[in-house]
XYZ file of C-alpha atoms in Angstrom:
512
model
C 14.973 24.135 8.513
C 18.084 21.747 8.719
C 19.962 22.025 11.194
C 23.006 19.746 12.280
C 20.971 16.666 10.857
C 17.669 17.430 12.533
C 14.714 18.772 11.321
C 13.316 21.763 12.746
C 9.383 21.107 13.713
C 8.682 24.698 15.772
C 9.305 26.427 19.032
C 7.731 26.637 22.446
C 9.788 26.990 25.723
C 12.385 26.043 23.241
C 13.037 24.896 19.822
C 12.333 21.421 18.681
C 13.451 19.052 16.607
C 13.399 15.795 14.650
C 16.881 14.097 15.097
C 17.240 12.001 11.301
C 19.085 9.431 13.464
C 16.316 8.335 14.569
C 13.415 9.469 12.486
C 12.940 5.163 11.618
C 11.814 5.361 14.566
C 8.298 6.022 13.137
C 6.082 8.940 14.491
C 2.502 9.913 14.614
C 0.523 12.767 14.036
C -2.802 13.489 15.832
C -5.391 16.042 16.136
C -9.304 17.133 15.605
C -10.062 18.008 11.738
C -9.051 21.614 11.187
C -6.341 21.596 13.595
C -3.113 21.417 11.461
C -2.322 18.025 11.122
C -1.798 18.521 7.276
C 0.582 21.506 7.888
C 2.340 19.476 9.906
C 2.661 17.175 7.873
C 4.508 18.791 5.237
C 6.464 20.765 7.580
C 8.209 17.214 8.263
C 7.509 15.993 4.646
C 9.725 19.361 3.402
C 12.247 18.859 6.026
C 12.878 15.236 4.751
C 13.349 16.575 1.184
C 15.416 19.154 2.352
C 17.619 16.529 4.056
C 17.576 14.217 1.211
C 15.397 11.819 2.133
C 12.889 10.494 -0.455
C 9.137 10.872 0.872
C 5.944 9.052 0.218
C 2.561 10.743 1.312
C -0.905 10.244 0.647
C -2.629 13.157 -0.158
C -6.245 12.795 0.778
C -8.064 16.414 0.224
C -5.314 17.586 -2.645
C -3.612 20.255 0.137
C -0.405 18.644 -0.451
C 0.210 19.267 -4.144
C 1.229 22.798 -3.297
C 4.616 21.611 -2.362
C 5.768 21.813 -5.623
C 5.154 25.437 -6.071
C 6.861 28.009 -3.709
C 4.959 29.532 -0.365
C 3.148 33.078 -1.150
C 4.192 34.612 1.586
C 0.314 35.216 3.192
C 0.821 37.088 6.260
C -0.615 34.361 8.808
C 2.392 32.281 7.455
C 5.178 35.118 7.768
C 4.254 36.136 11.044
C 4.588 32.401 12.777
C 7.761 32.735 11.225
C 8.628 35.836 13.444
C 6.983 34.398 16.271
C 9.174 31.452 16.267
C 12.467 33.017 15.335
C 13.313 31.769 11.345
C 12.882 33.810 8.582
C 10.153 32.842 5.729
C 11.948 31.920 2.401
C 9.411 30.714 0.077
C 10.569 27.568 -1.658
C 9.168 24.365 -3.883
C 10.498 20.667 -3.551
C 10.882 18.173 -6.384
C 7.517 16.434 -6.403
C 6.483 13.236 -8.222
C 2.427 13.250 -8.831
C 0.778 8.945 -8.606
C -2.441 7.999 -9.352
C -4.434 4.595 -9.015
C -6.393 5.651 -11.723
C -3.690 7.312 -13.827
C -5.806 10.817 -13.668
C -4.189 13.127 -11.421
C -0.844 11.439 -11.619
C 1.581 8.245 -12.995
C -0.714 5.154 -12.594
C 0.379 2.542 -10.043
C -0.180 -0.635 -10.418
C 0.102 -4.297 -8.198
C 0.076 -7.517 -9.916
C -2.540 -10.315 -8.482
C 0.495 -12.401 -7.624
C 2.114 -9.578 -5.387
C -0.490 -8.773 -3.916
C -1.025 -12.000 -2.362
C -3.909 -13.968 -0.647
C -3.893 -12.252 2.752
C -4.238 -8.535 1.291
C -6.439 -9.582 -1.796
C -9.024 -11.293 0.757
C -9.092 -8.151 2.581
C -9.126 -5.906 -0.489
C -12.140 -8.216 -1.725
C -14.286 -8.587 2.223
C -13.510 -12.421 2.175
C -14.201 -14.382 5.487
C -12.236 -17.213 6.743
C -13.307 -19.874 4.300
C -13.209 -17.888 1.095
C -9.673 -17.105 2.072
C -8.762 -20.746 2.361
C -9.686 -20.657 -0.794
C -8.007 -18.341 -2.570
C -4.754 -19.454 -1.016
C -5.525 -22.796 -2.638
C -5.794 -21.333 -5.780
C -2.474 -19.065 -5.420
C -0.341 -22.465 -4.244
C -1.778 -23.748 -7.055
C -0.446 -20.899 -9.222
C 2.783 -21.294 -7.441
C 3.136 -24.859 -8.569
C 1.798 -24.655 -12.219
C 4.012 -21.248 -13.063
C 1.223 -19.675 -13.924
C 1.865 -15.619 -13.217
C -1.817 -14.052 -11.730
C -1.180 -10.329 -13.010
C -4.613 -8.991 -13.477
C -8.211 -10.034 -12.590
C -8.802 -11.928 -16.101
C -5.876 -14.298 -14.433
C -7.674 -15.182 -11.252
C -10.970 -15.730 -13.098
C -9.518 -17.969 -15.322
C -7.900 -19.986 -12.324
C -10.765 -20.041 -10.334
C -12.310 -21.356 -12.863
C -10.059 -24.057 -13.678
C -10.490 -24.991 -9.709
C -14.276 -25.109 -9.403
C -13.818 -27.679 -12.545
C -11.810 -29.983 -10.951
C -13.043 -29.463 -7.864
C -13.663 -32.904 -6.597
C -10.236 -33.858 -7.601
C -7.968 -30.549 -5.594
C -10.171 -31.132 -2.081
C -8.324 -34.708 -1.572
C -4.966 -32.728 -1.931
C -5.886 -29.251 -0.609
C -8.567 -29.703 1.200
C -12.279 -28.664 0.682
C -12.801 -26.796 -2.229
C -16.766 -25.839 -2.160
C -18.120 -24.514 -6.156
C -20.033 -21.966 -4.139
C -16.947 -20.294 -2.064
C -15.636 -20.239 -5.723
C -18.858 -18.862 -6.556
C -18.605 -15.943 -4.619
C -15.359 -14.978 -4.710
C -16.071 -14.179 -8.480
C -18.784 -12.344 -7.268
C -16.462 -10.192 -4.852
C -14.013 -9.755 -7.711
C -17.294 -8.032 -10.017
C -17.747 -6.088 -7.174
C -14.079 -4.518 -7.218
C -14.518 -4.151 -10.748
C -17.448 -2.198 -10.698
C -15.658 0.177 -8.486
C -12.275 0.581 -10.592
C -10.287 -1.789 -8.154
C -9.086 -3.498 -11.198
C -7.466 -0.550 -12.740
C -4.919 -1.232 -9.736
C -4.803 -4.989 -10.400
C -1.894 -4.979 -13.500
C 1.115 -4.166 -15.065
C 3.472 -2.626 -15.048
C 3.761 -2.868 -11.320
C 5.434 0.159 -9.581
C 8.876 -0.664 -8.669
C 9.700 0.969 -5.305
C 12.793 2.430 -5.872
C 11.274 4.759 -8.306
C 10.058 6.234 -4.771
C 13.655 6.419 -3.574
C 15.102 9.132 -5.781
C 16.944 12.492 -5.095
C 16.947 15.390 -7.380
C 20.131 16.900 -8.984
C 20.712 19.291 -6.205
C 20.156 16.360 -3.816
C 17.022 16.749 -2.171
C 14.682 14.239 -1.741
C 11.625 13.471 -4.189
C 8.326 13.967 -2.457
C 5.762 11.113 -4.362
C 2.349 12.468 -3.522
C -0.094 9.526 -4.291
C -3.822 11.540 -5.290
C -6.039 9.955 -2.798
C -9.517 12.197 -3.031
C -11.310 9.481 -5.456
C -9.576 6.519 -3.910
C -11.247 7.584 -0.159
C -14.781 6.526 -1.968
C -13.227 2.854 -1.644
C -11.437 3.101 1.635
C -10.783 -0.892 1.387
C -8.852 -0.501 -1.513
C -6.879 2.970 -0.098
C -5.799 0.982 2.655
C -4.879 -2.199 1.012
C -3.140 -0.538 -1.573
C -0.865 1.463 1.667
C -0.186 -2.319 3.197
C 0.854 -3.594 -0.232
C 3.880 -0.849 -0.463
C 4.515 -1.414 2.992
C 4.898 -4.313 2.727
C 6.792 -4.528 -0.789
C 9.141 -1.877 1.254
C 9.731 -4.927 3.860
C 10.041 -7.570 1.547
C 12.941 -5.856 -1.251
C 14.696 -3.335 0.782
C 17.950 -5.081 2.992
C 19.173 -4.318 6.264
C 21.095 -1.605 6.819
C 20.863 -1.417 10.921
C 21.450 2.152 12.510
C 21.838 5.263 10.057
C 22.311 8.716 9.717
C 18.850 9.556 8.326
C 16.194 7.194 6.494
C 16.139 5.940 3.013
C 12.240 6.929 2.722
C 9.767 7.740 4.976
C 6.604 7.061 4.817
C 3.331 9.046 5.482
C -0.208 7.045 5.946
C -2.734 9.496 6.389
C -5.904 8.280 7.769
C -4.466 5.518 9.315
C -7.387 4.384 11.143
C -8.311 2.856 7.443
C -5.863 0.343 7.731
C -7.109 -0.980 11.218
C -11.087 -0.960 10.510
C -12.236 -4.413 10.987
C -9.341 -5.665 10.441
C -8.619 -9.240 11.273
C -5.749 -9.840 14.332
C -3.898 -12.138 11.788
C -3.667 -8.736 9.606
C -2.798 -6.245 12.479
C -0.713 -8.386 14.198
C 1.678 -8.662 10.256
C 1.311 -5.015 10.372
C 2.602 -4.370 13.269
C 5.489 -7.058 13.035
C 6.367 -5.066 9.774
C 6.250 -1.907 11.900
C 8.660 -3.115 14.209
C 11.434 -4.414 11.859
C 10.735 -2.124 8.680
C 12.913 0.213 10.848
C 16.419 -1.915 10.389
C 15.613 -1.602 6.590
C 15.591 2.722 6.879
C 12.531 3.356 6.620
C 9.907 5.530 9.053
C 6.444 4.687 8.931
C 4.633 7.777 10.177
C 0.856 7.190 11.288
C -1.596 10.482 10.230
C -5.123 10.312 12.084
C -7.670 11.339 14.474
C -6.867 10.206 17.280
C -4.248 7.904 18.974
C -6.851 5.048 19.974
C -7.301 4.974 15.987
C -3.933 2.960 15.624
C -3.603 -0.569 17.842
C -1.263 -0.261 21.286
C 0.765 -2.992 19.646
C 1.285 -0.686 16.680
C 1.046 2.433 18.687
C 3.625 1.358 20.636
C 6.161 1.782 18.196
C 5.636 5.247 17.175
C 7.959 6.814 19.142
C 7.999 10.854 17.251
C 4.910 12.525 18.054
C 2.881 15.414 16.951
C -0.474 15.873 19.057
C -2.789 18.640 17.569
C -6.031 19.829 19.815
C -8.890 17.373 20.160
C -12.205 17.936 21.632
C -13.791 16.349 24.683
C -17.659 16.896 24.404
C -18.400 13.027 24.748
C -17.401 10.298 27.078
C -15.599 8.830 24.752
C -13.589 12.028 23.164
C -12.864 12.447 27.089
C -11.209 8.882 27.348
C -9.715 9.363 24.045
C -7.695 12.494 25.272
C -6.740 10.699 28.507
C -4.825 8.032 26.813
C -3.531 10.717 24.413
C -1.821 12.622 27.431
C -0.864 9.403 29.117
C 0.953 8.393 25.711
C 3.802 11.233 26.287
C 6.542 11.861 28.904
C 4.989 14.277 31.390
C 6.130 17.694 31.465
C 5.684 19.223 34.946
C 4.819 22.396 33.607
C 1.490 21.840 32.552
C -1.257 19.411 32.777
C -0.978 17.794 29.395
C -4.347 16.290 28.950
C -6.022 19.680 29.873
C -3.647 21.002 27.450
C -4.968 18.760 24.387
C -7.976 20.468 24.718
C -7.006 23.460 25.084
C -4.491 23.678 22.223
C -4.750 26.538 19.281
C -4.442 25.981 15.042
C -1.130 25.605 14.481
C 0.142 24.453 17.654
C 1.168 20.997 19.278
C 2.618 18.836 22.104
C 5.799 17.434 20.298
C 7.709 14.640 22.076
C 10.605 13.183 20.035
C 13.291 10.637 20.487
C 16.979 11.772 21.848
C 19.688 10.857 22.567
C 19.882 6.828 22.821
C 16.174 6.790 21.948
C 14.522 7.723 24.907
C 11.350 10.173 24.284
C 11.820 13.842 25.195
C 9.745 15.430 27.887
C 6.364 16.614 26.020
C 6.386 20.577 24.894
C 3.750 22.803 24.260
C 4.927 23.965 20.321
C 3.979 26.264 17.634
C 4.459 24.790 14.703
C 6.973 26.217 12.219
C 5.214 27.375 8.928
C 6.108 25.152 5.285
C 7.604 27.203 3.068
C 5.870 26.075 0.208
C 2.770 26.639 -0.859
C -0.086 25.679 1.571
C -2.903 24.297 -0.358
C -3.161 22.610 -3.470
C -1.775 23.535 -6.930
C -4.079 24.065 -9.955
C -4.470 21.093 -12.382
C -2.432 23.001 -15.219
C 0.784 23.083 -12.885
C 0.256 19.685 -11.862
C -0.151 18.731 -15.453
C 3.156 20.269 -16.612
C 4.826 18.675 -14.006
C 3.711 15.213 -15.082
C 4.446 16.492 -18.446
C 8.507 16.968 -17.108
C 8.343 14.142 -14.326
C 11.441 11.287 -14.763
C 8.698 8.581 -14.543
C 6.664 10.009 -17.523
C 5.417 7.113 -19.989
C 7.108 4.202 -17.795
C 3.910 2.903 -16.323
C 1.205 4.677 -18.042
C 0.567 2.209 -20.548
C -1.088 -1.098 -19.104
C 1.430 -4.176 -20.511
C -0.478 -7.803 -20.473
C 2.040 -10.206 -21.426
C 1.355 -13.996 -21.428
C 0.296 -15.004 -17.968
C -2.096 -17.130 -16.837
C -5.221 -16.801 -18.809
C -3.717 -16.898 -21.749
C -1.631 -19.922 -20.881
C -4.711 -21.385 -19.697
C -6.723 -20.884 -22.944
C -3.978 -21.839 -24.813
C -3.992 -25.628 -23.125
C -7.730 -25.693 -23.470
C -7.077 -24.877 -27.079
C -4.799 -27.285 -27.366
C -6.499 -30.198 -25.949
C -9.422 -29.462 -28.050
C -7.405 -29.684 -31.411
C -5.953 -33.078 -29.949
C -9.512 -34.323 -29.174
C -11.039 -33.431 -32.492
C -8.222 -34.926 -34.105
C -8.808 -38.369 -31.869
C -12.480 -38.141 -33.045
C -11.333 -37.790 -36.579
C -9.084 -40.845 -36.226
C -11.203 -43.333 -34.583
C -8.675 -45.622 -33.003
C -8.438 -43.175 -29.518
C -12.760 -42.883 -29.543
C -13.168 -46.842 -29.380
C -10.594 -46.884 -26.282
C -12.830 -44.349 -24.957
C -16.193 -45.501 -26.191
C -17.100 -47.302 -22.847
C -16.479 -44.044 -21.135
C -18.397 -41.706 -23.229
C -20.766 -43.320 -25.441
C -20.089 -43.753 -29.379
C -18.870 -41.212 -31.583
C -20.575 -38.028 -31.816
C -23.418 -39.043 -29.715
C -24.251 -36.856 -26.471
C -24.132 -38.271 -22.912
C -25.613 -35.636 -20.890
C -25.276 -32.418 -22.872
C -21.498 -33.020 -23.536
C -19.809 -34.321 -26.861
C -17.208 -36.609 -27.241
C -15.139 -33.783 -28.080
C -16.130 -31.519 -25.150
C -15.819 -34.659 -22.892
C -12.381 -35.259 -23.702
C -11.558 -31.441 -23.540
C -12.646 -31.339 -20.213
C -10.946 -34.543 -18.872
C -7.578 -33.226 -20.192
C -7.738 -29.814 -18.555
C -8.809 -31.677 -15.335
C -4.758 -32.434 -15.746
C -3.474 -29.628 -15.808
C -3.539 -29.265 -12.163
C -1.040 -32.378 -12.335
C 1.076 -31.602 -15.548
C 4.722 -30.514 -15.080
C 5.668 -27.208 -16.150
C 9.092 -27.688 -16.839
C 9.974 -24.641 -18.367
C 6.842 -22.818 -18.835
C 7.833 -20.005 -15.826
C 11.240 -19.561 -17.512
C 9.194 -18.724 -20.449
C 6.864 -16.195 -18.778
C 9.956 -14.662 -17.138
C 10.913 -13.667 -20.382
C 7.917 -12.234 -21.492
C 6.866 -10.493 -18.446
C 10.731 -8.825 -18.133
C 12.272 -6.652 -15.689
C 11.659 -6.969 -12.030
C 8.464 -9.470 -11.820
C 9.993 -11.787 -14.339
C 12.928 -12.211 -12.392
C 11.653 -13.813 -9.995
C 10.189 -16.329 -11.850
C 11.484 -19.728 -12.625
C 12.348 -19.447 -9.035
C 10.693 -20.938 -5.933
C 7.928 -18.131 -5.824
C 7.551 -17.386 -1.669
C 4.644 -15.167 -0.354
C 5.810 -12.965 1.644
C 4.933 -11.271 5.155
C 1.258 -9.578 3.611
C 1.376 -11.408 0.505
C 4.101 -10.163 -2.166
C 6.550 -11.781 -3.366
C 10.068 -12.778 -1.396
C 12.505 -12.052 -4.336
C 15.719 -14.942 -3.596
C-alpha cells in the first residue's frame, strides 16, 4: 500500500495516508475494545515493513503473529478492499518472534546496571526513600567497577551496604538496615513472579531490532506479551527500558525520508499508571527528542485521556476508533477526543466517535510542513496478512529459521559483582586465618577483639577481622578490576566499562 513514500491507511471522502517524512512524528491509536485498533495496527505495522522500516510491536492477545503468514482471503476482508478501491493480494512480512520468558519467542534480557535506579524502583513499587537508596547502592557500583547484571548482583551489594552501613550514611547520606531490608523483600517479590528471568545476560542489543530482509523490507519484532500482562509493572518497565536504550545509543540524524524503527506500545495507559511526575515527565522528554534520532513512538490504548497532555501532545498521527459514552466520564472522555483533532466542517466529530462502525476511523495525519490534516471519517484498508494469530508449530519453525536463533537464548553469567564480591570476602578470610595462625597481627589486634580464638559477642577473631576488611571495600581502589570485567563480560556491555559509567535519561547506560 506504498505509494510515493506514504503509507496508505484507508479511504473516506478521499484516500489517506501516512507521509514516512514525518511518521517520527509519533501517532496514536484509540478506540473501545472490539473496535479495530489491532487491525489498525498492523495495517501501519505492514506498511512500515513494506517501506523498509524495521518495526517493534507488542503483541498483547497473540493477533499479531499472523503477519508472518499470508491473508486468507475471508470475504469480510476482500470486500473492504473493493469498497475502498485496492485490490486484496495476500502477503506475509519477515517477522522476528521475542519473549521475556524465552517461550513463545528469543528471550530478552536487561542487565541490573542498564536498567538503572529510576526504572528498577518502579519495576520493584519503591517509594521515595527506598529509591534513595538504591541509587546509593548503584553510585556505589559505579565507583567500585562492580557490573550489577542479575538479581544475585544487587543482593550481594545490598548486602555489602547494610554491613557498613554506619560508615556509607556520613558520605551518602542515610542509609537505614530496614529500607535495605525491604528492598530485598521487593526483589523476592519480582522473583516469585519471573521478573528475574528479564534481569540478565545477554542483554538484547537494539540493533538486532533494526534489520531489513534480503528483499529489503523491514523486520517486524513481535515481543509475546499475553503472560507478561499478568505483571503489568514489569510489561511497562520493560517498554521504558527499550525506549529509552533507543534514546540513549541511537545518534542524531535530524529530518529523514522515513524512520529507522518505529515503535508500537500497546496498552499504553500501563506506562502512565501511578506513575511518579519525575517518571512521566523523562518519558515525555524522551518523546519529544527520540524523534531527531528516527524513531516514531506510536501510543496503542483506550482512550486519549489514557496518555498525559504533555505526552499526548506530541502525537501528532492519529487513528480514533469508536468509543462509547454511557457514563459521565466516557462522555468527557470523547469530548477531549474530538477536541484533540482539526475540525472537519462536515460533521460533528465528537458525535461521530460514537457513532463510528468496526473497521472505521477519524484519521488526522501530519502534511505538508507538519501541520495536522483536517480530521476524516475513514474505512480502514484491510492487512493483507493474516488477521489473527498463527499456530504455535508455524511460529516454532520460524524461530527454528530466525537470524537471532541461539544468540540470546542461553543465559551467560560472567564475573560481575557477586562473584567479585565473594571472591574479596574469600580473600580476606584466608588473610585473617593466616594472621591468626601467625600471631604477630592477633596481638596488634588483641585490644580490639579479645585474645586469640576467644569470642566477643558471637564473632571470632577470624570472623571479626573478615568483617572489618570487607567494611573496606567500599574505600579500596579498583584500579583495573572494570578493565577486567570488560573482558569477561565482552561485546557491547563490556565496552563500556573501564569507562566513566553515566546513567542515563531512565536509567541505562550513556555509552562515551
Amino acid at each position: 500500500m506504498l505509494e510515493d513514500g506514504k503509507i496508505f491507511i484507508g479511504k473516506g471522502t478521499k484516500p489517506e495516508y501516512l507521509d514516512l517524512r514525518l511518521a517520527n512524528r509519533h501517532g496514536l491509536v484509540t478506540g473501545a475494545t472490539g473496535t479495530g485498533k489491532t487491525v489498525s495496527l498492523q495495517v501501519l505495522a505492514e506498511g512500515f515493513s513494506n517501506a523498509g522500516v524495521p518495526v517493534f510491536a507488542a503483541d498483547i492477545k497473540g493477533d499479531l503473529s499472523g503477519m508472518a503468514a499470508p491473508g486468507n482471503g475471508k470475504e469480510p476482508l476482500v470486500k473492504r478492499a473493493k469498497e475502498i478501491g485496492i485490490e486484496y493480494v495476500p502477503d506475509k512480512f519477515p517477522v522476528v518472534f521475542w519473549d521475556l520468558f524465552g517461550e513463545q519467542g528469543h528471550r530478552v534480557r536487561a542487565t541490573i546496571s542498564e536498567m538503572g535506579p529510576l526504572l528498577l524502583s518502579r519495576l520493584l513499587d519503591l517509594n521515595d526513600t527506598q529509591e534513595g537508596v538504591l541509587n546509593i547502592a548503584f553510585r556505589i557500583a559505579d565507583e567500585q567497577g562492580l557490573l550489577l547484571l542479575d538479581l544475585k548482583d544487587l543482593r550481594a551489594l545490598l548486602q555489602l551496604i547494610s554491613d557498613n552501613a554506619s560508615e556509607l550514611t556520613t558520605t551518602y547520606g542515610n542509609v537505614s538496615k530496614a529500607t535495605i531490608g525491604t528492598i530485598q523483600r521487593q526483589l523476592l517479590v519480582l522473583e516469585n513472579q519471573q521478573g528475574d528471568e528479564f534481569l540478565g545476560a545477554p542483554a538484547l542489543d537494539i540493533k538486532d531490532l533494526m534489520r531489513t530482509d534480503r528483499d529489503g523490507r523491514g523486520v517486524v519484532n513481535i515481543l509475546a506479551a499475553d503472560k507478561l500482562m499478568s505483571n503489568p509493572r514489569l510489561y511497562a518497565t520493560f517498554l521504558l527500558w527499550l525506549m529509552s536504550e533507543l534514546f540513549e545509543e541511537l545518534p542524531e540524524v535530524g529530518d529523514v525520508d522515513q524512520p529507522k524503527l518505529v515503535f508500537f506500545f500497546d496498552e499504553a495507559h500501563l506506562l502512565f499508571d501511578d506513575a511518579p511526575k519525575a517518571l512521566v515527565d523523562t518519558v515525555e522528554r524522551v518523546v519529544r527528542l527520540i524523534r531527531s534520532k528516527g524513531i516514531g513512538v506510536y501510543f496503542i490504548t483506550q482512550n486519549p485521556v489514557d496518555v498525559p497532555e504533555s505526552v499526548l501532545a506530541q502525537l501528532g498521527n492519529r487513528v480514533q476508533h469508536a468509543l462509547r459514552a454511557y457514563t459521565p466520564r466516557e462522555q468527557k472522555a470523547v469530548r477531549v477526543a474530538a477536541q484533540t483533532f482539526r475540525q472537519n466542517p462536515a460533521f460533528d466529530t465528537e458525535k461521530a466517535i460514537t457513532e463510528l462502525g468496526v473497521g472505521e476511523a477519524l484519521v488526522s495525519t501530519l502534511e505538508g510542513k507538519g501541520a495536522p490534516s483536517m480530521v476524516e471519517r475513514t474505512l480502514i484498508a484491510p492487512p493483507m496478512a493474516q488477521v489473527g494469530p498463527i499456530e504455535l508449530t508455524e511460529r516454532q519453525q520460524i524461530m527454528a529459521s530466525s537470524p537471532m536463533r541461539g544468540k540470546y537464548d542461553q543465559l551467560v553469567d560472567p564475573e560481575s559483582a557477586y562473584e567479585m564480591l565473594a571472591k574479596r570476602a574469600e580473600q580476606a578470610a584466608a588473610e585473617a586465618k593466616a594472621a591468626e595462625g601467625g600471631g604477630g597481627i592477633l596481638d596488634m589486634l588483641g585490644g580490639l577483639f579479645g585474645t586469640t580464638g576467644q569470642r566477643k559477642g558471637s564473632m571470632t577473631v577470624t570472623q571479626r577481622v573478615t568483617r572489618e576488611v570487607t567494611r573496606t571495600i567500599v574505600n579500596q581502589t579498583v584500579g583495573g578490576l572494570a578493565a577486567e570485567i570488560g573482558k569477561t563480560i565482552g561485546g557491547r556491555q563490556g565496552s563500556s566499562i573501564g569507562r566513566a559509567i553515566v546513567r542515563g535519561t531512565l536509567g541505562g547506560l550513556l555509552r562515551r
